[in-house]
XYZ file of C-alpha atoms in Angstrom:
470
model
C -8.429 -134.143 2.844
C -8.928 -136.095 -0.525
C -5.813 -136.500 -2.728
C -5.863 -134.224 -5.609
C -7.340 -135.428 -9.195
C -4.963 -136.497 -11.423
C -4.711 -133.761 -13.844
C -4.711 -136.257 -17.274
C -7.836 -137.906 -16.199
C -10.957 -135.566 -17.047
C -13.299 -135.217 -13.776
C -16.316 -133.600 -15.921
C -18.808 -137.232 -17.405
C -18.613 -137.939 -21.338
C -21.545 -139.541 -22.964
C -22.201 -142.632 -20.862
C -21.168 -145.959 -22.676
C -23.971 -148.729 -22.308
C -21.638 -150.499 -19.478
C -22.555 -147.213 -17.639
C -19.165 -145.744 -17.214
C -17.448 -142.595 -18.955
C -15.123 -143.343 -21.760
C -12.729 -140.979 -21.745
C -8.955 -140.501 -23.175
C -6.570 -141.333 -20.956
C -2.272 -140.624 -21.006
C 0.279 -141.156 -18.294
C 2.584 -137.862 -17.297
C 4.693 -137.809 -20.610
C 1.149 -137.402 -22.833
C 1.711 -139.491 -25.086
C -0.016 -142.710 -27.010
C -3.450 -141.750 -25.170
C -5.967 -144.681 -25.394
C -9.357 -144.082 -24.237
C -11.032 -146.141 -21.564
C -14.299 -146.386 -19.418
C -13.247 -144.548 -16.051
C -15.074 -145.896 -12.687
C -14.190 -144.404 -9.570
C -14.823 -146.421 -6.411
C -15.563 -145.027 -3.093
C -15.110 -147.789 -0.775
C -13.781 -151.079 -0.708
C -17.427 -152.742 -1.894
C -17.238 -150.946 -4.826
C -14.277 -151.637 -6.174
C -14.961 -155.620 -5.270
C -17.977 -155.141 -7.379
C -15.762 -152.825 -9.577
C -13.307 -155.803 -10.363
C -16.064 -158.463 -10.892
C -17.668 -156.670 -13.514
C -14.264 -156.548 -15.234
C -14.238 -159.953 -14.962
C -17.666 -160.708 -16.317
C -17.962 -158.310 -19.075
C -15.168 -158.594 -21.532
C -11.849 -159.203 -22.673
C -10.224 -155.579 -21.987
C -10.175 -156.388 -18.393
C -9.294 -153.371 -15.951
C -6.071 -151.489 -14.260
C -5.781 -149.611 -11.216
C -4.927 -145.917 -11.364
C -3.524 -143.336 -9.028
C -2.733 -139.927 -9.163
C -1.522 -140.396 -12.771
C 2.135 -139.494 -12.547
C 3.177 -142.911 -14.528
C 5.294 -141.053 -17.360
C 4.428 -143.751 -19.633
C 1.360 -146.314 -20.077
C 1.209 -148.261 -17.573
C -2.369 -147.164 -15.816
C -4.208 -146.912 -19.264
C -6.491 -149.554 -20.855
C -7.305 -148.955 -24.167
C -11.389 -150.210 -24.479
C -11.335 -151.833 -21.028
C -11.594 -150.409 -17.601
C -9.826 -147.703 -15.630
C -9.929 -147.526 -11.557
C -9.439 -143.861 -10.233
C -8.603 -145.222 -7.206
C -7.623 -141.876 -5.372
C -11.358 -142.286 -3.509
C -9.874 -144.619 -1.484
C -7.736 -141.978 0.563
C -8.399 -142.551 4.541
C -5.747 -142.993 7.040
C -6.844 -145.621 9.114
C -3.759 -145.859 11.691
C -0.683 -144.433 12.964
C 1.381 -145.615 15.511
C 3.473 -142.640 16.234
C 5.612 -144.823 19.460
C 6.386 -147.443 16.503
C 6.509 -145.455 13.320
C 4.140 -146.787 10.896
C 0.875 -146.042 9.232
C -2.117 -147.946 8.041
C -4.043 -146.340 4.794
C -5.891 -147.022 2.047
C -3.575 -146.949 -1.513
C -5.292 -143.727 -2.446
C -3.634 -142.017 -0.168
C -1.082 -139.679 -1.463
C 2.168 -138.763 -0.449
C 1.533 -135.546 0.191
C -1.463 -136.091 2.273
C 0.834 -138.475 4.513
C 3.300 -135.668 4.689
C 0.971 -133.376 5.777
C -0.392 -135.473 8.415
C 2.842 -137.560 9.403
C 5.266 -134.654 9.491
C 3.473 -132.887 12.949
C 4.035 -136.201 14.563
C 7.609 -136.329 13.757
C 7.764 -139.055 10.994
C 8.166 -138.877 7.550
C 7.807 -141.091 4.279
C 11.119 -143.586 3.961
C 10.596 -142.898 0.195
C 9.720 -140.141 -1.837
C 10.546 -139.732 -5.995
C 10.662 -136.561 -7.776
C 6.916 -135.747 -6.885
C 5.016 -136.572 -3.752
C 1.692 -136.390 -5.871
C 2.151 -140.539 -5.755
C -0.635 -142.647 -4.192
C 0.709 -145.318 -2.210
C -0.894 -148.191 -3.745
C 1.057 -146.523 -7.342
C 4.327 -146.047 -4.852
C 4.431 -149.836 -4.309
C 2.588 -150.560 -7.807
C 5.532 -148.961 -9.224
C 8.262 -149.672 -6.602
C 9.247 -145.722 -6.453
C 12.701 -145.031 -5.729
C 14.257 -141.859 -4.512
C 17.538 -140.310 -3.469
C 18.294 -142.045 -0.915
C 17.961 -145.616 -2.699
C 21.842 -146.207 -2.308
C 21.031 -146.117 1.741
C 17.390 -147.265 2.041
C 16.246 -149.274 -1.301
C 12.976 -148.625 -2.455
C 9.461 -148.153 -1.308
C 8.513 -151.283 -0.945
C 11.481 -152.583 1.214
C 8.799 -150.580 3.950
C 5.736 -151.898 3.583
C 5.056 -154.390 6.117
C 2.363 -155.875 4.690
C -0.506 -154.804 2.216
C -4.210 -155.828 1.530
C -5.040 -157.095 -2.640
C -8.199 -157.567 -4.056
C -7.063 -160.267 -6.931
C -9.257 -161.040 -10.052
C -11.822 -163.519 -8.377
C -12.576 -160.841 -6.492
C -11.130 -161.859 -3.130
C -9.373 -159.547 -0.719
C -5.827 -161.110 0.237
C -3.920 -160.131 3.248
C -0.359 -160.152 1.581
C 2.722 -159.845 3.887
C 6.419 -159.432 2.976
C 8.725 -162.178 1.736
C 5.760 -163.872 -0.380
C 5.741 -164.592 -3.565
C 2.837 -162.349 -4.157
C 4.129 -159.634 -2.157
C 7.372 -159.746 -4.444
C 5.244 -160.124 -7.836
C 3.195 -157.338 -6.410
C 5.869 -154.601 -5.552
C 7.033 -153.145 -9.361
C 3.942 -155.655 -10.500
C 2.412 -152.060 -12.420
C -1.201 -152.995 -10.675
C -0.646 -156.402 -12.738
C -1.922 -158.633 -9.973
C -4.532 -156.801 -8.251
C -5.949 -153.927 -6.951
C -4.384 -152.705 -3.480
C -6.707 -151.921 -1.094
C -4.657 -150.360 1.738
C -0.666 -150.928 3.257
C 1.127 -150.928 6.027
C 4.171 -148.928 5.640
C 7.675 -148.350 8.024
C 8.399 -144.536 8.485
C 11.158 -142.521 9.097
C 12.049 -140.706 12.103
C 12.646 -136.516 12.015
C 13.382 -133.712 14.049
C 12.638 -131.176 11.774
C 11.021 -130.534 8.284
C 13.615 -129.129 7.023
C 16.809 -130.452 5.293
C 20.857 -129.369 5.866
C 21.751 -129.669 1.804
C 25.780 -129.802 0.241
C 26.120 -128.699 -3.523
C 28.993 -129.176 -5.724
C 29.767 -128.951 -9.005
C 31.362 -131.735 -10.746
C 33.517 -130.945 -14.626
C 32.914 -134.134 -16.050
C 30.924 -137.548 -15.977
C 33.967 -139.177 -14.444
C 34.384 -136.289 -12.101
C 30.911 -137.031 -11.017
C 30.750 -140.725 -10.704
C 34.023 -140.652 -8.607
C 32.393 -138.393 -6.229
C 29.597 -140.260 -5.643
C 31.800 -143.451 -5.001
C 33.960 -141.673 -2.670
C 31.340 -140.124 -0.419
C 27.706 -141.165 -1.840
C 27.912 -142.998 1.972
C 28.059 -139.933 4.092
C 24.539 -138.726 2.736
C 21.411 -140.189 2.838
C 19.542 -138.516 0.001
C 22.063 -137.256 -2.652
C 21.166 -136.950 -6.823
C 22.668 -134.889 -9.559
C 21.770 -132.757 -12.413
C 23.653 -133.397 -15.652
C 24.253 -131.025 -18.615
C 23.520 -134.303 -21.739
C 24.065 -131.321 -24.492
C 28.138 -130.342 -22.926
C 30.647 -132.359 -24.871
C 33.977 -131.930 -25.105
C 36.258 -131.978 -21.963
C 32.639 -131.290 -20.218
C 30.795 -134.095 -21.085
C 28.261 -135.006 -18.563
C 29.645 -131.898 -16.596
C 26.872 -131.750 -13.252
C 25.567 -130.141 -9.983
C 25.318 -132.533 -7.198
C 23.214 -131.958 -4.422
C 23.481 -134.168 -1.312
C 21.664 -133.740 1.855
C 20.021 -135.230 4.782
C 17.208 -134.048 7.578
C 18.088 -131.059 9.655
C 18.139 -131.977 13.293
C 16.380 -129.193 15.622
C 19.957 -127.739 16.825
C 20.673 -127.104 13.190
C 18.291 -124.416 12.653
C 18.131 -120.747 13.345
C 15.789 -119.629 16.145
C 13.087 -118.682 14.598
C 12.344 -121.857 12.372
C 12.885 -124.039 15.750
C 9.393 -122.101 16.806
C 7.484 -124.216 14.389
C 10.259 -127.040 13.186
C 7.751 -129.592 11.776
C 5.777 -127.144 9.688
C 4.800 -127.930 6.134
C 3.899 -125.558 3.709
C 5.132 -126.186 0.115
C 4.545 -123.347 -2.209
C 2.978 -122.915 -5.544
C 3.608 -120.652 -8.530
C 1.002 -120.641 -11.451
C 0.740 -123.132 -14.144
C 2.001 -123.502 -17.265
C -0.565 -121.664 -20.151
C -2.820 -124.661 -21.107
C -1.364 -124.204 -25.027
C 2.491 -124.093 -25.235
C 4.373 -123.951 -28.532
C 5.983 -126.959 -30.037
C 9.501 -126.317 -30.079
C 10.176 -124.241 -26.470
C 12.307 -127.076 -25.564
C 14.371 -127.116 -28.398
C 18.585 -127.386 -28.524
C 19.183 -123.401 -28.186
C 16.575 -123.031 -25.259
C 17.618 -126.029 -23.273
C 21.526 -125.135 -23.753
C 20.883 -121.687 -22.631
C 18.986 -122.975 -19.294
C 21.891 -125.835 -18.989
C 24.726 -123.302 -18.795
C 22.580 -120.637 -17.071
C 21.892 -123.437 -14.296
C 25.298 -125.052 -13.741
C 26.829 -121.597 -13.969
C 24.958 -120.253 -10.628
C 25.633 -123.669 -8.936
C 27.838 -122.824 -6.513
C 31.993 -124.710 -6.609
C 31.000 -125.856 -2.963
C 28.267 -124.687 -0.321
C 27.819 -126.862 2.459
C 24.938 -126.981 4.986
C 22.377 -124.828 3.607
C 18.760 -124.921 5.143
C 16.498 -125.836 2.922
C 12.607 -126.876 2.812
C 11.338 -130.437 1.990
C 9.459 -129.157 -0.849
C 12.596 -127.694 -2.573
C 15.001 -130.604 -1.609
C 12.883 -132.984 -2.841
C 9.961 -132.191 -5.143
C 10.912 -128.642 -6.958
C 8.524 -129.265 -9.471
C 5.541 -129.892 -7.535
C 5.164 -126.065 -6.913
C 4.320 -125.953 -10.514
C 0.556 -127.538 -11.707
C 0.760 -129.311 -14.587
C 4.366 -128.182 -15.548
C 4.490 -131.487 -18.219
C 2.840 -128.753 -20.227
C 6.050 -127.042 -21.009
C 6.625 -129.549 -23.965
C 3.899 -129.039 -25.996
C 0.973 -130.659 -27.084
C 3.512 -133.346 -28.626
C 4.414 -134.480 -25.049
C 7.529 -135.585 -23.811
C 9.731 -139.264 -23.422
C 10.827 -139.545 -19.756
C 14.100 -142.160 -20.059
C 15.267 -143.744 -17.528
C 17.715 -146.892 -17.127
C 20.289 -148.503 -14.815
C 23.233 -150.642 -15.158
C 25.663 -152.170 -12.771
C 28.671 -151.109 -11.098
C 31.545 -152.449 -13.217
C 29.135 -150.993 -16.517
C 30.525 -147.752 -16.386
C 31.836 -147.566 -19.545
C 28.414 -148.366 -20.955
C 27.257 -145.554 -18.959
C 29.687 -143.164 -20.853
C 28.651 -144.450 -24.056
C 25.209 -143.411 -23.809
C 26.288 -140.267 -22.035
C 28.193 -139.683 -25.045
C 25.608 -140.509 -27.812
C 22.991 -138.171 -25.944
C 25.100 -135.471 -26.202
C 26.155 -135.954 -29.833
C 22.641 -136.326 -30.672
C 21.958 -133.426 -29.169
C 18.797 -134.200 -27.582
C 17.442 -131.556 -25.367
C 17.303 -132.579 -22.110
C 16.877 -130.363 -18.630
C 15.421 -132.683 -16.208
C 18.519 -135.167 -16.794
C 19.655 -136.806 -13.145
C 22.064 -139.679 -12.217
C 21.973 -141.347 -8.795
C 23.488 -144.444 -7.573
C 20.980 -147.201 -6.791
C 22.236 -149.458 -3.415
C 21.386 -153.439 -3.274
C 18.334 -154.450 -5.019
C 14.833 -155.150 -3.601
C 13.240 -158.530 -3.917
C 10.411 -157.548 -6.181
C 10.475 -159.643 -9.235
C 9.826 -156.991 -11.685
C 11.418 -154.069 -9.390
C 13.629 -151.593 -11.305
C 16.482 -151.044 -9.033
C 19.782 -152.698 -9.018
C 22.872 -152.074 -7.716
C 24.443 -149.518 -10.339
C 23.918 -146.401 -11.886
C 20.726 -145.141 -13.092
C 20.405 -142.144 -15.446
C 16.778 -140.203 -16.388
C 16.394 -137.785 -19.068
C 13.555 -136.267 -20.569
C 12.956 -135.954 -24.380
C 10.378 -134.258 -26.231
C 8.725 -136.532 -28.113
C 8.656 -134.973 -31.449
C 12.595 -134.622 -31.720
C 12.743 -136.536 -34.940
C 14.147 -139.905 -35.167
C 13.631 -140.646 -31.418
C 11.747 -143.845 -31.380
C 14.786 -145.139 -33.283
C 17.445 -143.706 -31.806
C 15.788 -144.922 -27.791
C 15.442 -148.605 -29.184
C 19.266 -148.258 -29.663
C 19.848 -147.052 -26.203
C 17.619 -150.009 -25.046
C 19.862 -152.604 -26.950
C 23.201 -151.311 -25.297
C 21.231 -151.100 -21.809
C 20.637 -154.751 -22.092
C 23.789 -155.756 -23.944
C 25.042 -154.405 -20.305
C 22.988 -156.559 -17.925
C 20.867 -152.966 -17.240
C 17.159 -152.347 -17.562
C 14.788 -150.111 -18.111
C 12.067 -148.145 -15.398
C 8.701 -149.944 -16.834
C 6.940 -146.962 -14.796
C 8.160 -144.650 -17.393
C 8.204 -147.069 -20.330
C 5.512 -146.166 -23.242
C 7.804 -148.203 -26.108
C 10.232 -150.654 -25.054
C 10.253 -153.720 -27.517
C 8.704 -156.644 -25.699
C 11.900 -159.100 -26.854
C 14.155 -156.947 -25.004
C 12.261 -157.462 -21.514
C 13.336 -161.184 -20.438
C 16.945 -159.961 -21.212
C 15.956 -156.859 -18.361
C 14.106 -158.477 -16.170
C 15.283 -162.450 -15.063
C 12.187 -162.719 -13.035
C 10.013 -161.881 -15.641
C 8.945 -165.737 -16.436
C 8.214 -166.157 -12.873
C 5.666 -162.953 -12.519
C 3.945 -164.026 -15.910
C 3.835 -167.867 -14.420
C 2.033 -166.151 -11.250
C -0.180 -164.232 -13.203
C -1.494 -166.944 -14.980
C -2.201 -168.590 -12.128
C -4.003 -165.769 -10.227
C -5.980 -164.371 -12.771
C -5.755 -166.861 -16.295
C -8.739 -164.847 -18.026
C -6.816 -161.624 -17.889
C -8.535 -159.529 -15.596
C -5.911 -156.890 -14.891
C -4.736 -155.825 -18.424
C -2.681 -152.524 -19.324
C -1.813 -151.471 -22.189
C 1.749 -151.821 -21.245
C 0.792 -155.319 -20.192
C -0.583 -155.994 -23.814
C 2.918 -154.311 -25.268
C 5.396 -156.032 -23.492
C 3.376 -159.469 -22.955
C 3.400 -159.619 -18.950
């Protein structure tokens, strides 16, 4: 079963361009800045080779690797140059169920190895917010989920992956190399991956056993976390950024782990590693500007913390709610218009608190409406040199992108993020200020060191690689 399009790439042909490919526009999951690009689509590994040279040969735009399209920002577009669809690429090759791992090409989705890994009794060790993530864009992109605090991120479990570098070569590229570590969080910057070798984690069930709190206050929240973030190993919270007051950053906090089979009720132990997500209908392909406004969001903030329950502990619940809620809506980034939306997300480390409050605090006086706001706490940090996590806490918030003075008022955020040692998730980035990155990122000389010496004409090229300089 082929991974699903990626719903901000067109599948229909445009007028061919005289290289032969389609140029069409291109945006990452926020919709914003689109750049067009010419779109090639490989179907096996000689084509992409041949892909990749032609980059090389024919210009100065060079070419990125694309997945499933779920980069909020613009990381997998190319204004002028090249775009790989690489979700052709989408066989699993190997799986040794004894030893728990899995050989398959980077266009294989998570949801396809869910579907196929879950009968067997294994799971992903990583999944974000959506499992519509290719591999090769889940280590592109190091992906972290809700159980970083316990596990780290995706990378941390691949054993070892194959790259296909800019003189068109095919690298086999283990862990605890330099170019594994540039590569994992690299955003596609030095190669294309071809397939991986990735750790899995052992289940009983597909279901999870889920607690849910509420917390009053940011302070409330961040001391339960510290207290008992260990006895969980995926836990995340939703926060209200428009309560103030004595309710400032006021949230739900869900914790949970995987059910084992004695957990459920007899009938689900019949077929205990089914998989079935659900799906309700899409958004209406035309949305007003403005649904997501202040009065809208604040009703749906108080309406949502308000049915949370005080305490409930070990509810049954299905993967698909626990983990990807969203996914059971198509093309839900919709919602916010034809304007698109900001996805903001940063982290800063534990003894940064206060910075944390700050910028709790200026969201919420500046009102922005926010209801896909979540804090979790990030464990140690994994050795890839541009790699988001740290140990700390790391907030995301989503902002539509016409709310008026928002360019301004993020670059403000950034500067206190990196007055505080933090950083900012480059997979969600569409308009951090390149001068700001070294500050984020202390390997960041190293990976653009590498790069030159990989691939000194610029074949891989973004256009958050031309915005930030990497």
């Amino acid at each position: 079963m082929a991974a699903a399009p990626s719903p901000t790439v067109p599948r229909a042909p445009s007028a061919p361009t005289a290289a032969g490919y389609d140029a069409v526009p291109v945006t990452g999951w926020g919709r914003t800045a689109p750049t067009s690009a010419h779109l090639v689509r490989p179907r096996s590994y000689e084509e992409t080779v041949a892909a990749v040279r032609e980059c090389a040969l024919t210009g100065r735009r060079g070419g990125i690797a694309r997945g499933l399209g779920r980069a909020y920002g613009d990381a997998a577009q190319n204004a002028g140059g090249a775009v790989l669809d690489m979700t052709g690429l989408d066989r699993v090759h190997a799986i040794d169920a004894a030893g728990g791992t899995v050989l398959c090409d980077a266009g294989v989705s998570l949801h396809r190895l869910m579907e196929v890994l879950l009968p067997l009794g294994w799971f992903v060790p990583v999944t974000p917010g959506t499992r519509y993530v290719t591999v090769g864009g889940a280590i592109g992109a190091d992906i972290h989920g809700k159980n970083h605090h316990v596990r780290g991120s995706f990378s941390r479990h691949v054993l070892a992956l194959e790259l296909l570098t800019a003189d068109g070569e095919v690298r086999m590229v283990e862990r605890g190399t330099e170019l594994f570590d540039a590569t994992a969080g690299g955003m596609g910057l030095t190669g294309v991956i071809l397939t991986a070798t990735v750790r899995l984690q052992r289940v009983e069930t597909s279901l999870m056993t889920v607690d849910t709190e509420r917390a009053t206050d940011l302070d409330d929240l961040m001391a339960r976390l510290t207290a008992t973030d260990h006895r969980y190993r995926y836990s995340v919270a939703w926060i209200d950024l428009l309560a103030r007051g004595a309710a400032l950053g006021r949230a739900v906090l869900t914790r949970g782990d995987h059910a084992p089979l004695d957990a459920l009720p007899a009938r689900a132990r019949r077929a205990p590693l089914d998989f079935r997500p659900g799906r309700l209908p899409a958004p209406p392909a035309f949305v007003p500007e403005g649904l997501l406004g202040r009065t809208t969001v604040g009703v749906f903030n108080e309406l949502w913390y308000r049915r949370a329950p005080r305490l409930r502990t070990g509810e049954i619940q299905k993967l698909a709610t626990f983990f990807h809620p969203l996914d059971g809506v198509p093309h839900w980034n919709r919602v916010y218009g034809r304007g698109g939306f900001v996805q903001y997300q940063f982290v800063v480390g534990h003894g940064r608190e206060e910075a944390l409050r700050r910028i709790v605090r200026r969201v919420s006086a500046r009102r922005c409406p926010s209801f896909l706001a979540v804090l979790k706490r990030f464990g140690d940090g994994d050795p890839g040199w541009l790699s988001f996590p740290m140990p700390g806490w790391t907030l995301a918030l989503d902002i539509p992108a016409n709310l008026p003075g928002l360019g301004a008022f993020l670059d403000e955020l950034d500067e206190e993020v990196a007055a505080a040692d933090g950083r900012v998730y480059l997979a969600k980035d569409s308009r951090l200020r390149p001068e700001l990155l070294d500050a984020m990122y202390p390997r960041l000389a190293d990976f653009r060191a590498l790069r030159a010496r990989l691939d000194p004409t610029g074949v891989f090229r973004s256009d958050l690689s031309r915005r930030l300089s990497l």
